[in-house]
Amino acid sequence: MTLPGVKCTVSNCKFWQQGERCNASAIEVNVDGGSSNAHASDQTNCHTFAPK
Ligand code: SF4
């Protein structure tokens, strides 16, 4: 079961599945540096990531 609506290209994550899908039960996304305000998408990232 993959997360509907989530597209991910991080293919070395243990939750990643073929077709740019994520099979984690939920994901946590944070701002780089610990702030709660991002100014651009490249300042955010998935903290559920775990290497394969
Ligand atoms: S946990 Fe995050 S990095 Fe890993 S596949 Fe899901 S969305 Fe991508």
mmCIF file of C-alpha atoms and ligand atoms in Angstrom:
data_model
loop_
_atom_site.group_PDB
_atom_site.id
_atom_site.type_symbol
_atom_site.label_atom_id
_atom_site.label_comp_id
_atom_site.label_asym_id
_atom_site.label_seq_id
_atom_site.Cartn_x
_atom_site.Cartn_y
_atom_site.Cartn_z
ATOM 1 C CA MET A 1 0.000 0.000 0.000
ATOM 2 C CA THR A 2 1.567 3.296 -1.042
ATOM 3 C CA LEU A 3 0.714 6.786 0.170
ATOM 4 C CA PRO A 4 -1.807 8.247 -2.252
ATOM 5 C CA GLY A 5 -0.740 11.520 -3.810
ATOM 6 C CA VAL A 6 2.895 11.274 -2.710
ATOM 7 C CA LYS A 7 5.470 11.303 -5.515
ATOM 8 C CA CYS A 8 9.035 10.659 -4.406
ATOM 9 C CA THR A 9 12.245 10.297 -6.399
ATOM 10 C CA VAL A 10 14.507 9.233 -3.499
ATOM 11 C CA SER A 11 15.126 5.749 -4.828
ATOM 12 C CA ASN A 12 17.610 4.715 -2.114
ATOM 13 C CA CYS A 13 15.018 5.137 0.677
ATOM 14 C CA LYS A 14 13.782 1.863 2.201
ATOM 15 C CA PHE A 15 10.177 3.045 1.764
ATOM 16 C CA TRP A 16 10.566 3.884 -1.927
ATOM 17 C CA GLN A 17 8.810 1.790 -4.539
ATOM 18 C CA GLN A 18 9.070 1.638 -8.295
ATOM 19 C CA GLY A 19 6.982 4.305 -9.972
ATOM 20 C CA GLU A 20 8.117 7.103 -7.630
ATOM 21 C CA ARG A 21 5.833 5.862 -4.837
ATOM 22 C CA CYS A 22 6.242 5.823 -1.028
ATOM 23 C CA ASN A 23 5.080 2.823 1.025
ATOM 24 C CA ALA A 24 5.576 4.367 4.481
ATOM 25 C CA SER A 25 2.403 4.543 6.622
ATOM 26 C CA ALA A 26 2.930 8.318 6.972
ATOM 27 C CA ILE A 27 5.717 10.798 6.291
ATOM 28 C CA GLU A 28 7.155 13.728 8.240
ATOM 29 C CA VAL A 29 8.335 16.772 6.281
ATOM 30 C CA ASN A 30 10.405 19.501 7.929
ATOM 31 C CA VAL A 31 12.203 22.702 7.027
ATOM 32 C CA ASP A 32 15.970 22.475 6.720
ATOM 33 C CA GLY A 33 17.678 24.007 9.765
ATOM 34 C CA GLY A 34 14.815 23.499 12.229
ATOM 35 C CA SER A 35 12.680 26.530 11.359
ATOM 36 C CA SER A 36 8.955 26.195 10.692
ATOM 37 C CA ASN A 37 9.027 28.578 7.731
ATOM 38 C CA ALA A 38 10.306 27.630 4.296
ATOM 39 C CA HIS A 39 10.701 30.058 1.428
ATOM 40 C CA ALA A 40 11.209 27.525 -1.343
ATOM 41 C CA SER A 41 10.533 23.834 -1.868
ATOM 42 C CA ASP A 42 14.237 22.987 -1.768
ATOM 43 C CA GLN A 43 14.300 24.086 1.899
ATOM 44 C CA THR A 44 11.995 21.209 2.872
ATOM 45 C CA ASN A 45 12.732 17.515 3.136
ATOM 46 C CA CYS A 46 11.336 14.180 4.232
ATOM 47 C CA HIS A 47 12.503 13.090 7.696
ATOM 48 C CA THR A 48 10.920 9.662 7.353
ATOM 49 C CA PHE A 49 13.724 8.798 4.929
ATOM 50 C CA ALA A 50 15.825 5.828 5.935
ATOM 51 C CA PRO A 51 18.537 4.354 3.722
ATOM 52 C CA LYS A 52 18.023 0.888 2.267
HETATM 53 S S1 SF4 B 1 9.791 8.061 3.320
HETATM 54 FE FE1 SF4 B 1 10.142 10.041 2.310
HETATM 55 S S2 SF4 B 1 12.053 9.764 1.184
HETATM 56 FE FE2 SF4 B 1 11.276 7.741 1.694
HETATM 57 S S3 SF4 B 1 10.085 7.101 -0.090
HETATM 58 FE FE3 SF4 B 1 8.675 8.054 1.375
HETATM 59 S S4 SF4 B 1 8.548 10.206 0.755
HETATM 60 FE FE4 SF4 B 1 10.374 9.310 -0.214
#
